[in-house]
PDB file of N, CA and C in Angstrom:
ATOM      1  N   MET A   1      15.921 -52.087 -67.675  1.00 72.00           N
ATOM      2  CA  MET A   1      15.605 -50.837 -67.778  1.00 72.00           C
ATOM      3  C   MET A   1      14.480 -50.558 -66.735  1.00 72.00           C
ATOM      4  N   LYS A   2      13.760 -51.769 -66.665  1.00 71.00           N
ATOM      5  CA  LYS A   2      12.476 -51.428 -65.832  1.00 71.00           C
ATOM      6  C   LYS A   2      12.987 -51.477 -64.514  1.00 71.00           C
ATOM      7  N   ASP A   3      13.889 -52.365 -64.206  1.00 81.00           N
ATOM      8  CA  ASP A   3      14.672 -52.497 -62.896  1.00 81.00           C
ATOM      9  C   ASP A   3      14.893 -51.070 -62.430  1.00 81.00           C
ATOM     10  N   MET A   4      15.596 -50.394 -63.469  1.00 83.00           N
ATOM     11  CA  MET A   4      16.313 -49.110 -63.218  1.00 83.00           C
ATOM     12  C   MET A   4      15.152 -48.091 -62.750  1.00 83.00           C
ATOM     13  N   ILE A   5      14.345 -48.315 -63.602  1.00 83.00           N
ATOM     14  CA  ILE A   5      12.941 -47.110 -63.365  1.00 83.00           C
ATOM     15  C   ILE A   5      12.410 -47.366 -62.006  1.00 83.00           C
ATOM     16  N   GLY A   6      12.345 -48.810 -61.536  1.00 81.00           N
ATOM     17  CA  GLY A   6      11.823 -49.150 -60.307  1.00 81.00           C
ATOM     18  C   GLY A   6      12.697 -48.680 -59.262  1.00 81.00           C
ATOM     19  N   LYS A   7      13.947 -48.800 -59.099  1.00 80.00           N
ATOM     20  CA  LYS A   7      14.782 -48.339 -58.281  1.00 80.00           C
ATOM     21  C   LYS A   7      14.752 -46.699 -58.256  1.00 80.00           C
ATOM     22  N   ILE A   8      14.375 -46.295 -59.033  1.00 83.00           N
ATOM     23  CA  ILE A   8      14.280 -44.580 -59.292  1.00 83.00           C
ATOM     24  C   ILE A   8      13.126 -44.354 -58.433  1.00 83.00           C
ATOM     25  N   VAL A   9      11.942 -44.971 -58.723  1.00 83.00           N
ATOM     26  CA  VAL A   9      10.766 -44.590 -58.107  1.00 83.00           C
ATOM     27  C   VAL A   9      10.654 -45.167 -56.858  1.00 83.00           C
ATOM     28  N   ASP A  10      11.495 -46.117 -56.348  1.00 84.00           N
ATOM     29  CA  ASP A  10      11.641 -46.435 -54.856  1.00 84.00           C
ATOM     30  C   ASP A  10      12.338 -45.505 -54.215  1.00 84.00           C
ATOM     31  N   ALA A  11      13.461 -45.130 -55.026  1.00 86.00           N
ATOM     32  CA  ALA A  11      14.514 -44.051 -54.104  1.00 86.00           C
ATOM     33  C   ALA A  11      13.680 -42.841 -53.970  1.00 86.00           C
ATOM     34  N   GLU A  12      12.592 -42.410 -54.872  1.00 89.00           N
ATOM     35  CA  GLU A  12      11.997 -41.291 -54.791  1.00 89.00           C
ATOM     36  C   GLU A  12      10.913 -41.314 -53.674  1.00 89.00           C
ATOM     37  N   LYS A  13      10.083 -42.574 -53.551  1.00 89.00           N
ATOM     38  CA  LYS A  13       9.246 -42.735 -52.550  1.00 89.00           C
ATOM     39  C   LYS A  13       9.983 -42.546 -51.063  1.00 89.00           C
ATOM     40  N   LYS A  14      11.223 -43.256 -51.061  1.00 89.00           N
ATOM     41  CA  LYS A  14      11.849 -43.021 -49.940  1.00 89.00           C
ATOM     42  C   LYS A  14      12.368 -41.903 -49.321  1.00 89.00           C
ATOM     43  N   ALA A  15      12.709 -40.796 -50.550  1.00 88.00           N
ATOM     44  CA  ALA A  15      13.005 -39.576 -50.306  1.00 88.00           C
ATOM     45  C   ALA A  15      11.759 -38.796 -49.877  1.00 88.00           C
ATOM     46  N   ARG A  16      10.679 -39.021 -50.477  1.00 91.00           N
ATOM     47  CA  ARG A  16       9.253 -38.547 -50.075  1.00 91.00           C
ATOM     48  C   ARG A  16       9.045 -38.887 -48.304  1.00 91.00           C
ATOM     49  N   GLU A  17       9.193 -40.160 -48.109  1.00 90.00           N
ATOM     50  CA  GLU A  17       8.930 -40.781 -46.898  1.00 90.00           C
ATOM     51  C   GLU A  17       9.839 -39.910 -45.850  1.00 90.00           C
ATOM     52  N   LEU A  18      11.178 -39.993 -46.320  1.00 91.00           N
ATOM     53  CA  LEU A  18      12.208 -39.178 -45.343  1.00 91.00           C
ATOM     54  C   LEU A  18      11.606 -37.885 -45.089  1.00 91.00           C
ATOM     55  N   THR A  19      11.625 -37.232 -46.362  1.00 93.00           N
ATOM     56  CA  THR A  19      10.908 -35.726 -46.135  1.00 93.00           C
ATOM     57  C   THR A  19       9.984 -35.691 -45.454  1.00 93.00           C
ATOM     58  N   GLU A  20       8.679 -36.465 -45.430  1.00 92.00           N
ATOM     59  CA  GLU A  20       7.631 -36.476 -44.738  1.00 92.00           C
ATOM     60  C   GLU A  20       8.064 -36.280 -43.149  1.00 92.00           C
ATOM     61  N   ASN A  21       8.779 -37.715 -43.089  1.00 92.00           N
ATOM     62  CA  ASN A  21       9.264 -37.981 -41.559  1.00 92.00           C
ATOM     63  C   ASN A  21       9.616 -36.645 -40.943  1.00 92.00           C
ATOM     64  N   VAL A  22      10.917 -35.802 -41.715  1.00 93.00           N
ATOM     65  CA  VAL A  22      11.694 -34.568 -40.932  1.00 93.00           C
ATOM     66  C   VAL A  22      10.643 -33.590 -40.920  1.00 93.00           C
ATOM     67  N   LYS A  23       9.601 -33.412 -41.926  1.00 94.00           N
ATOM     68  CA  LYS A  23       8.646 -32.438 -41.587  1.00 94.00           C
ATOM     69  C   LYS A  23       7.881 -32.706 -40.072  1.00 94.00           C
ATOM     70  N   GLN A  24       7.366 -34.169 -40.042  1.00 94.00           N
ATOM     71  CA  GLN A  24       6.681 -34.647 -38.943  1.00 94.00           C
ATOM     72  C   GLN A  24       7.609 -34.161 -37.404  1.00 94.00           C
ATOM     73  N   SER A  25       8.929 -34.398 -37.749  1.00 93.00           N
ATOM     74  CA  SER A  25       9.949 -34.411 -36.593  1.00 93.00           C
ATOM     75  C   SER A  25       9.855 -32.993 -36.388  1.00 93.00           C
ATOM     76  N   LYS A  26       9.909 -32.158 -37.250  1.00 93.00           N
ATOM     77  CA  LYS A  26      10.234 -30.752 -37.282  1.00 93.00           C
ATOM     78  C   LYS A  26       8.931 -30.147 -36.584  1.00 93.00           C
ATOM     79  N   MET A  27       7.850 -30.570 -36.840  1.00 95.00           N
ATOM     80  CA  MET A  27       6.665 -30.190 -36.066  1.00 95.00           C
ATOM     81  C   MET A  27       6.497 -30.523 -34.715  1.00 95.00           C
ATOM     82  N   THR A  28       6.741 -31.837 -34.382  1.00 95.00           N
ATOM     83  CA  THR A  28       6.940 -32.503 -33.360  1.00 95.00           C
ATOM     84  C   THR A  28       7.761 -31.388 -32.273  1.00 95.00           C
ATOM     85  N   VAL A  29       9.090 -31.209 -32.768  1.00 96.00           N
ATOM     86  CA  VAL A  29      10.258 -30.435 -31.875  1.00 96.00           C
ATOM     87  C   VAL A  29       9.700 -29.063 -31.941  1.00 96.00           C
ATOM     88  N   GLU A  30       9.100 -28.422 -32.911  1.00 95.00           N
ATOM     89  CA  GLU A  30       8.345 -27.074 -32.671  1.00 95.00           C
ATOM     90  C   GLU A  30       7.366 -26.940 -31.628  1.00 95.00           C
ATOM     91  N   GLN A  31       6.447 -28.239 -31.607  1.00 96.00           N
ATOM     92  CA  GLN A  31       5.401 -28.191 -30.622  1.00 96.00           C
ATOM     93  C   GLN A  31       5.969 -28.191 -29.070  1.00 96.00           C
ATOM     94  N   GLU A  32       7.034 -29.149 -28.915  1.00 96.00           N
ATOM     95  CA  GLU A  32       7.803 -29.498 -28.041  1.00 96.00           C
ATOM     96  C   GLU A  32       8.448 -28.301 -27.338  1.00 96.00           C
ATOM     97  N   ILE A  33       8.749 -27.231 -28.329  1.00 97.00           N
ATOM     98  CA  ILE A  33       9.484 -26.202 -27.736  1.00 97.00           C
ATOM     99  C   ILE A  33       8.736 -25.277 -27.435  1.00 97.00           C
ATOM    100  N   SER A  34       7.728 -24.982 -27.924  1.00 96.00           N
ATOM    101  CA  SER A  34       6.460 -24.317 -27.950  1.00 96.00           C
ATOM    102  C   SER A  34       5.904 -24.299 -26.256  1.00 96.00           C
ATOM    103  N   GLU A  35       5.750 -25.967 -26.033  1.00 96.00           N
ATOM    104  CA  GLU A  35       5.010 -26.145 -24.701  1.00 96.00           C
ATOM    105  C   GLU A  35       6.201 -25.867 -23.766  1.00 96.00           C
ATOM    106  N   LEU A  36       7.336 -26.118 -24.153  1.00 97.00           N
ATOM    107  CA  LEU A  36       8.517 -26.143 -22.878  1.00 97.00           C
ATOM    108  C   LEU A  36       8.858 -24.614 -22.800  1.00 97.00           C
ATOM    109  N   LYS A  37       8.531 -23.702 -23.657  1.00 97.00           N
ATOM    110  CA  LYS A  37       8.491 -22.277 -23.506  1.00 97.00           C
ATOM    111  C   LYS A  37       7.259 -21.774 -22.531  1.00 97.00           C
ATOM    112  N   LYS A  38       6.217 -22.421 -22.948  1.00 97.00           N
ATOM    113  CA  LYS A  38       5.193 -21.938 -22.233  1.00 97.00           C
ATOM    114  C   LYS A  38       5.171 -22.478 -20.702  1.00 97.00           C
ATOM    115  N   LYS A  39       5.630 -23.661 -20.470  1.00 97.00           N
ATOM    116  CA  LYS A  39       6.006 -24.225 -19.129  1.00 97.00           C
ATOM    117  C   LYS A  39       7.182 -23.231 -18.237  1.00 97.00           C
ATOM    118  N   ILE A  40       8.255 -22.911 -19.015  1.00 97.00           N
ATOM    119  CA  ILE A  40       9.066 -22.384 -18.332  1.00 97.00           C
ATOM    120  C   ILE A  40       8.638 -20.631 -17.925  1.00 97.00           C
ATOM    121  N   LYS A  41       8.048 -20.155 -18.794  1.00 97.00           N
ATOM    122  CA  LYS A  41       7.124 -19.125 -18.554  1.00 97.00           C
ATOM    123  C   LYS A  41       6.287 -19.188 -17.358  1.00 97.00           C
ATOM    124  N   GLU A  42       5.225 -20.233 -17.185  1.00 97.00           N
ATOM    125  CA  GLU A  42       4.521 -20.407 -16.391  1.00 97.00           C
ATOM    126  C   GLU A  42       5.497 -20.526 -14.938  1.00 97.00           C
ATOM    127  N   ASP A  43       6.459 -21.460 -14.849  1.00 97.00           N
ATOM    128  CA  ASP A  43       7.227 -21.489 -13.766  1.00 97.00           C
ATOM    129  C   ASP A  43       7.633 -20.316 -13.423  1.00 97.00           C
ATOM    130  N   TYR A  44       8.054 -19.520 -14.217  1.00 97.00           N
ATOM    131  CA  TYR A  44       8.923 -18.275 -13.958  1.00 97.00           C
ATOM    132  C   TYR A  44       7.921 -17.346 -13.271  1.00 97.00           C
ATOM    133  N   LEU A  45       6.633 -17.210 -13.794  1.00 97.00           N
ATOM    134  CA  LEU A  45       5.727 -16.400 -13.156  1.00 97.00           C
ATOM    135  C   LEU A  45       5.211 -16.767 -11.735  1.00 97.00           C
ATOM    136  N   ILE A  46       5.361 -18.073 -11.724  1.00 97.00           N
ATOM    137  CA  ILE A  46       4.968 -18.656 -10.129  1.00 97.00           C
ATOM    138  C   ILE A  46       5.932 -18.273  -9.182  1.00 97.00           C
ATOM    139  N   ARG A  47       7.141 -18.456  -9.507  1.00 97.00           N
ATOM    140  CA  ARG A  47       8.484 -18.189  -8.786  1.00 97.00           C
ATOM    141  C   ARG A  47       8.105 -16.588  -8.617  1.00 97.00           C
ATOM    142  N   ALA A  48       8.063 -15.971  -9.590  1.00 97.00           N
ATOM    143  CA  ALA A  48       8.012 -14.373  -9.335  1.00 97.00           C
ATOM    144  C   ALA A  48       6.905 -13.846  -8.477  1.00 97.00           C
ATOM    145  N   ARG A  49       5.790 -14.681  -8.462  1.00 96.00           N
ATOM    146  CA  ARG A  49       4.709 -14.144  -7.530  1.00 96.00           C
ATOM    147  C   ARG A  49       4.975 -14.700  -5.997  1.00 96.00           C
ATOM    148  N   THR A  50       5.178 -15.686  -5.903  1.00 96.00           N
ATOM    149  CA  THR A  50       5.904 -16.211  -4.734  1.00 96.00           C
ATOM    150  C   THR A  50       6.853 -15.311  -4.063  1.00 96.00           C
ATOM    151  N   ARG A  51       7.719 -14.682  -4.689  1.00 96.00           N
ATOM    152  CA  ARG A  51       8.727 -13.959  -4.266  1.00 96.00           C
ATOM    153  C   ARG A  51       8.328 -12.497  -3.943  1.00 96.00           C
ATOM    154  N   ILE A  52       7.136 -12.245  -4.862  1.00 96.00           N
ATOM    155  CA  ILE A  52       6.642 -10.938  -4.505  1.00 96.00           C
ATOM    156  C   ILE A  52       5.960 -10.937  -3.129  1.00 96.00           C
ATOM    157  N   ARG A  53       5.096 -12.144  -2.962  1.00 95.00           N
ATOM    158  CA  ARG A  53       4.522 -12.183  -1.775  1.00 95.00           C
ATOM    159  C   ARG A  53       5.214 -12.456  -0.349  1.00 95.00           C
ATOM    160  N   ILE A  54       6.612 -13.006  -0.561  1.00 95.00           N
ATOM    161  CA  ILE A  54       7.492 -12.973   0.324  1.00 95.00           C
ATOM    162  C   ILE A  54       7.953 -11.670   0.689  1.00 95.00           C
ATOM    163  N   ASN A  55       8.213 -11.196  -0.328  1.00 96.00           N
ATOM    164  CA  ASN A  55       8.694  -9.524  -0.112  1.00 96.00           C
ATOM    165  C   ASN A  55       7.697  -8.483   0.377  1.00 96.00           C
ATOM    166  N   GLU A  56       6.478  -8.784   0.055  1.00 95.00           N
ATOM    167  CA  GLU A  56       5.495  -8.010   0.797  1.00 95.00           C
ATOM    168  C   GLU A  56       5.295  -7.959   2.264  1.00 95.00           C
ATOM    169  N   THR A  57       5.431  -9.544   2.456  1.00 94.00           N
ATOM    170  CA  THR A  57       5.325  -9.880   4.007  1.00 94.00           C
ATOM    171  C   THR A  57       6.620  -9.286   4.665  1.00 94.00           C
ATOM    172  N   THR A  58       7.888  -9.711   4.251  1.00 95.00           N
ATOM    173  CA  THR A  58       9.053  -8.881   4.774  1.00 95.00           C
ATOM    174  C   THR A  58       8.810  -7.736   4.976  1.00 95.00           C
ATOM    175  N   GLU A  59       8.491  -6.758   3.851  1.00 96.00           N
ATOM    176  CA  GLU A  59       8.645  -5.452   3.890  1.00 96.00           C
ATOM    177  C   GLU A  59       7.612  -5.095   4.826  1.00 96.00           C
ATOM    178  N   GLN A  60       6.267  -5.555   4.925  1.00 96.00           N
ATOM    179  CA  GLN A  60       5.210  -5.040   5.879  1.00 96.00           C
ATOM    180  C   GLN A  60       5.634  -5.187   7.435  1.00 96.00           C
ATOM    181  N   LYS A  61       6.372  -6.426   7.403  1.00 96.00           N
ATOM    182  CA  LYS A  61       7.115  -6.422   8.772  1.00 96.00           C
ATOM    183  C   LYS A  61       7.869  -5.446   9.298  1.00 96.00           C
ATOM    184  N   GLU A  62       8.798  -5.116   8.159  1.00 96.00           N
ATOM    185  CA  GLU A  62       9.635  -3.925   8.473  1.00 96.00           C
ATOM    186  C   GLU A  62       9.373  -2.637   8.691  1.00 96.00           C
ATOM    187  N   ALA A  63       8.127  -2.367   7.864  1.00 97.00           N
ATOM    188  CA  ALA A  63       7.186  -1.245   8.079  1.00 97.00           C
ATOM    189  C   ALA A  63       6.579  -1.173   9.342  1.00 97.00           C
ATOM    190  N   ASP A  64       5.943  -2.265   9.618  1.00 97.00           N
ATOM    191  CA  ASP A  64       5.411  -2.219  11.273  1.00 97.00           C
ATOM    192  C   ASP A  64       6.214  -1.902  12.179  1.00 97.00           C
ATOM    193  N   LYS A  65       7.296  -2.590  12.108  1.00 97.00           N
ATOM    194  CA  LYS A  65       8.762  -2.551  12.988  1.00 97.00           C
ATOM    195  C   LYS A  65       8.931  -0.811  13.130  1.00 97.00           C
ATOM    196  N   ALA A  66       9.303  -0.371  11.854  1.00 97.00           N
ATOM    197  CA  ALA A  66       9.618   0.865  12.061  1.00 97.00           C
ATOM    198  C   ALA A  66       8.525   1.927  12.375  1.00 97.00           C
ATOM    199  N   TRP A  67       7.431   1.443  12.197  1.00 97.00           N
ATOM    200  CA  TRP A  67       6.073   2.426  12.765  1.00 97.00           C
ATOM    201  C   TRP A  67       5.949   2.325  14.049  1.00 97.00           C
ATOM    202  N   LYS A  68       6.166   1.113  14.774  1.00 97.00           N
ATOM    203  CA  LYS A  68       6.239   1.040  16.031  1.00 97.00           C
ATOM    204  C   LYS A  68       7.694   2.000  17.032  1.00 97.00           C
ATOM    205  N   GLU A  69       8.572   1.751  16.087  1.00 97.00           N
ATOM    206  CA  GLU A  69       9.717   2.764  16.688  1.00 97.00           C
ATOM    207  C   GLU A  69       9.289   3.982  16.690  1.00 97.00           C
ATOM    208  N   ILE A  70       8.996   4.658  15.489  1.00 97.00           N
ATOM    209  CA  ILE A  70       8.569   6.001  15.433  1.00 97.00           C
ATOM    210  C   ILE A  70       7.401   6.190  16.605  1.00 97.00           C
ATOM    211  N   SER A  71       6.416   5.433  16.858  1.00 96.00           N
ATOM    212  CA  SER A  71       5.266   5.674  17.538  1.00 96.00           C
ATOM    213  C   SER A  71       5.908   6.008  19.174  1.00 96.00           C
ATOM    214  N   LYS A  72       6.890   4.841  19.179  1.00 96.00           N
ATOM    215  CA  LYS A  72       7.536   4.770  20.518  1.00 96.00           C
ATOM    216  C   LYS A  72       8.173   6.282  21.071  1.00 96.00           C
ATOM    217  N   ASN A  73       9.165   6.837  19.944  1.00 96.00           N
ATOM    218  CA  ASN A  73       9.964   8.023  19.794  1.00 96.00           C
ATOM    219  C   ASN A  73       8.793   9.172  19.830  1.00 96.00           C
ATOM    220  N   GLN A  74       7.658   9.243  19.363  1.00 97.00           N
ATOM    221  CA  GLN A  74       6.773  10.363  19.552  1.00 97.00           C
ATOM    222  C   GLN A  74       6.116  10.272  20.750  1.00 97.00           C
ATOM    223  N   SER A  75       5.863   9.076  21.185  1.00 96.00           N
ATOM    224  CA  SER A  75       5.211   9.125  22.628  1.00 96.00           C
ATOM    225  C   SER A  75       6.453   9.587  23.769  1.00 96.00           C
ATOM    226  N   GLU A  76       7.362   9.486  23.617  1.00 96.00           N
ATOM    227  CA  GLU A  76       8.543   9.896  24.430  1.00 96.00           C
ATOM    228  C   GLU A  76       8.792  11.206  24.207  1.00 96.00           C
ATOM    229  N   VAL A  77       8.636  11.911  22.941  1.00 97.00           N
ATOM    230  CA  VAL A  77       8.793  13.294  22.758  1.00 97.00           C
ATOM    231  C   VAL A  77       7.588  13.985  23.514  1.00 97.00           C
ATOM    232  N   ARG A  78       6.477  13.418  23.178  1.00 97.00           N
ATOM    233  CA  ARG A  78       5.067  14.088  23.614  1.00 97.00           C
ATOM    234  C   ARG A  78       5.225  13.990  25.110  1.00 97.00           C
ATOM    235  N   LYS A  79       5.506  13.042  25.680  1.00 97.00           N
ATOM    236  CA  LYS A  79       5.763  13.088  27.374  1.00 97.00           C
ATOM    237  C   LYS A  79       6.727  14.057  27.863  1.00 97.00           C
ATOM    238  N   LYS A  80       8.031  14.169  27.036  1.00 96.00           N
ATOM    239  CA  LYS A  80       9.097  15.367  27.499  1.00 96.00           C
ATOM    240  C   LYS A  80       8.603  16.657  27.247  1.00 96.00           C
ATOM    241  N   LEU A  81       7.649  16.933  26.237  1.00 96.00           N
ATOM    242  CA  LEU A  81       7.137  18.107  25.770  1.00 96.00           C
ATOM    243  C   LEU A  81       6.218  18.703  27.135  1.00 96.00           C
ATOM    244  N   ASN A  82       5.358  17.475  27.242  1.00 96.00           N
ATOM    245  CA  ASN A  82       4.180  17.666  28.511  1.00 96.00           C
ATOM    246  C   ASN A  82       4.871  18.134  30.008  1.00 96.00           C
ATOM    247  N   GLU A  83       5.856  17.423  30.220  1.00 96.00           N
ATOM    248  CA  GLU A  83       6.603  17.664  31.321  1.00 96.00           C
ATOM    249  C   GLU A  83       7.093  19.159  31.474  1.00 96.00           C
ATOM    250  N   ILE A  84       7.755  19.557  30.160  1.00 96.00           N
ATOM    251  CA  ILE A  84       8.371  21.096  30.180  1.00 96.00           C
ATOM    252  C   ILE A  84       7.161  21.829  30.076  1.00 96.00           C
ATOM    253  N   TYR A  85       6.257  21.526  29.608  1.00 95.00           N
ATOM    254  CA  TYR A  85       4.857  22.469  29.650  1.00 95.00           C
ATOM    255  C   TYR A  85       4.653  22.559  31.091  1.00 95.00           C
ATOM    256  N   LYS A  86       4.467  21.740  31.666  1.00 95.00           N
ATOM    257  CA  LYS A  86       4.091  21.721  33.101  1.00 95.00           C
ATOM    258  C   LYS A  86       4.885  22.529  34.020  1.00 95.00           C
ATOM    259  N   ILE A  87       6.086  22.378  33.698  1.00 95.00           N
ATOM    260  CA  ILE A  87       7.301  23.146  34.560  1.00 95.00           C
ATOM    261  C   ILE A  87       7.303  24.736  34.069  1.00 95.00           C
ATOM    262  N   LYS A  88       7.357  24.684  32.875  1.00 95.00           N
ATOM    263  CA  LYS A  88       7.448  26.185  32.566  1.00 95.00           C
ATOM    264  C   LYS A  88       6.418  26.973  32.001  1.00 95.00           C
ATOM    265  N   LYS A  89       5.145  26.538  32.193  1.00 94.00           N
ATOM    266  CA  LYS A  89       3.648  27.127  31.755  1.00 94.00           C
ATOM    267  C   LYS A  89       3.574  28.566  32.244  1.00 94.00           C
ATOM    268  N   SER A  90       3.755  28.730  33.516  1.00 94.00           N
ATOM    269  CA  SER A  90       3.432  30.103  33.878  1.00 94.00           C
ATOM    270  C   SER A  90       4.537  31.066  33.756  1.00 94.00           C
ATOM    271  N   GLU A  91       5.934  30.629  33.410  1.00 94.00           N
ATOM    272  CA  GLU A  91       6.905  31.471  32.650  1.00 94.00           C
ATOM    273  C   GLU A  91       6.544  31.769  31.426  1.00 94.00           C
ATOM    274  N   TRP A  92       6.143  30.746  30.607  1.00 93.00           N
ATOM    275  CA  TRP A  92       5.577  31.170  29.321  1.00 93.00           C
ATOM    276  C   TRP A  92       4.718  32.080  29.198  1.00 93.00           C
ATOM    277  N   VAL A  93       3.674  31.747  29.742  1.00 93.00           N
ATOM    278  CA  VAL A  93       2.305  32.875  29.857  1.00 93.00           C
ATOM    279  C   VAL A  93       2.856  34.247  30.139  1.00 93.00           C
ATOM    280  N   ASP A  94       3.904  34.544  31.247  1.00 92.00           N
ATOM    281  CA  ASP A  94       4.225  35.467  31.853  1.00 92.00           C
ATOM    282  C   ASP A  94       4.867  36.307  30.756  1.00 92.00           C
ATOM    283  N   GLN A  95       5.782  35.387  29.986  1.00 93.00           N
ATOM    284  CA  GLN A  95       6.935  36.240  28.954  1.00 93.00           C
ATOM    285  C   GLN A  95       5.885  36.623  27.759  1.00 93.00           C
ATOM    286  N   ILE A  96       4.857  35.669  27.380  1.00 92.00           N
ATOM    287  CA  ILE A  96       4.121  36.200  26.191  1.00 92.00           C
ATOM    288  C   ILE A  96       3.194  37.289  26.448  1.00 92.00           C
ATOM    289  N   ILE A  97       2.800  37.651  27.809  1.00 93.00           N
ATOM    290  CA  ILE A  97       1.807  38.663  28.167  1.00 93.00           C
ATOM    291  C   ILE A  97       2.989  39.988  28.212  1.00 93.00           C
ATOM    292  N   ASN A  98       4.021  39.784  28.803  1.00 91.00           N
ATOM    293  CA  ASN A  98       4.983  40.863  28.784  1.00 91.00           C
ATOM    294  C   ASN A  98       5.516  41.222  27.145  1.00 91.00           C
ATOM    295  N   ASN A  99       5.652  40.400  26.551  1.00 91.00           N
ATOM    296  CA  ASN A  99       5.947  40.519  25.108  1.00 91.00           C
ATOM    297  C   ASN A  99       4.786  41.555  24.348  1.00 91.00           C
ATOM    298  N   ILE A 100       3.632  40.904  24.728  1.00 91.00           N
ATOM    299  CA  ILE A 100       2.349  41.944  24.200  1.00 91.00           C
ATOM    300  C   ILE A 100       2.559  42.949  24.565  1.00 91.00           C
ATOM    301  N   LEU A 101       2.570  43.427  25.917  1.00 89.00           N
ATOM    302  CA  LEU A 101       2.361  44.691  26.531  1.00 89.00           C
ATOM    303  C   LEU A 101       3.474  45.608  26.333  1.00 89.00           C
ATOM    304  N   GLU A 102       4.664  45.114  25.865  1.00 82.00           N
ATOM    305  CA  GLU A 102       5.825  45.905  25.522  1.00 82.00           C
ATOM    306  C   GLU A 102       5.705  46.342  23.981  1.00 82.00           C
ATOM    307  N   VAL A 103       4.837  45.677  23.462  1.00 67.00           N
ATOM    308  CA  VAL A 103       4.724  46.183  21.724  1.00 67.00           C
ATOM    309  C   VAL A 103       3.946  47.453  21.925  1.00 67.00           C
TER     310      VAL A 103
END
């Protein structure tokens, strides 16, 4: 009978130890998951920030290129308008005066 009670006590002791080991393992795994989750988030943010910097640089280069093209076109238009103005200036002045006088 004592032997039987001893075996029951030993079995219960082993069950408690197993339960405690499982709890410890669970806590360890939860902590590892939490750390892994944090690392994945940090890695993602680093990659996202890097991608943003690359995109900003690329977009700025494209914007600068577009601005140069627009400036070039505006310069050409301005030059053509000045040439037309030089040629048509007196004709336009005469026409404006005639329009005013006719009113």
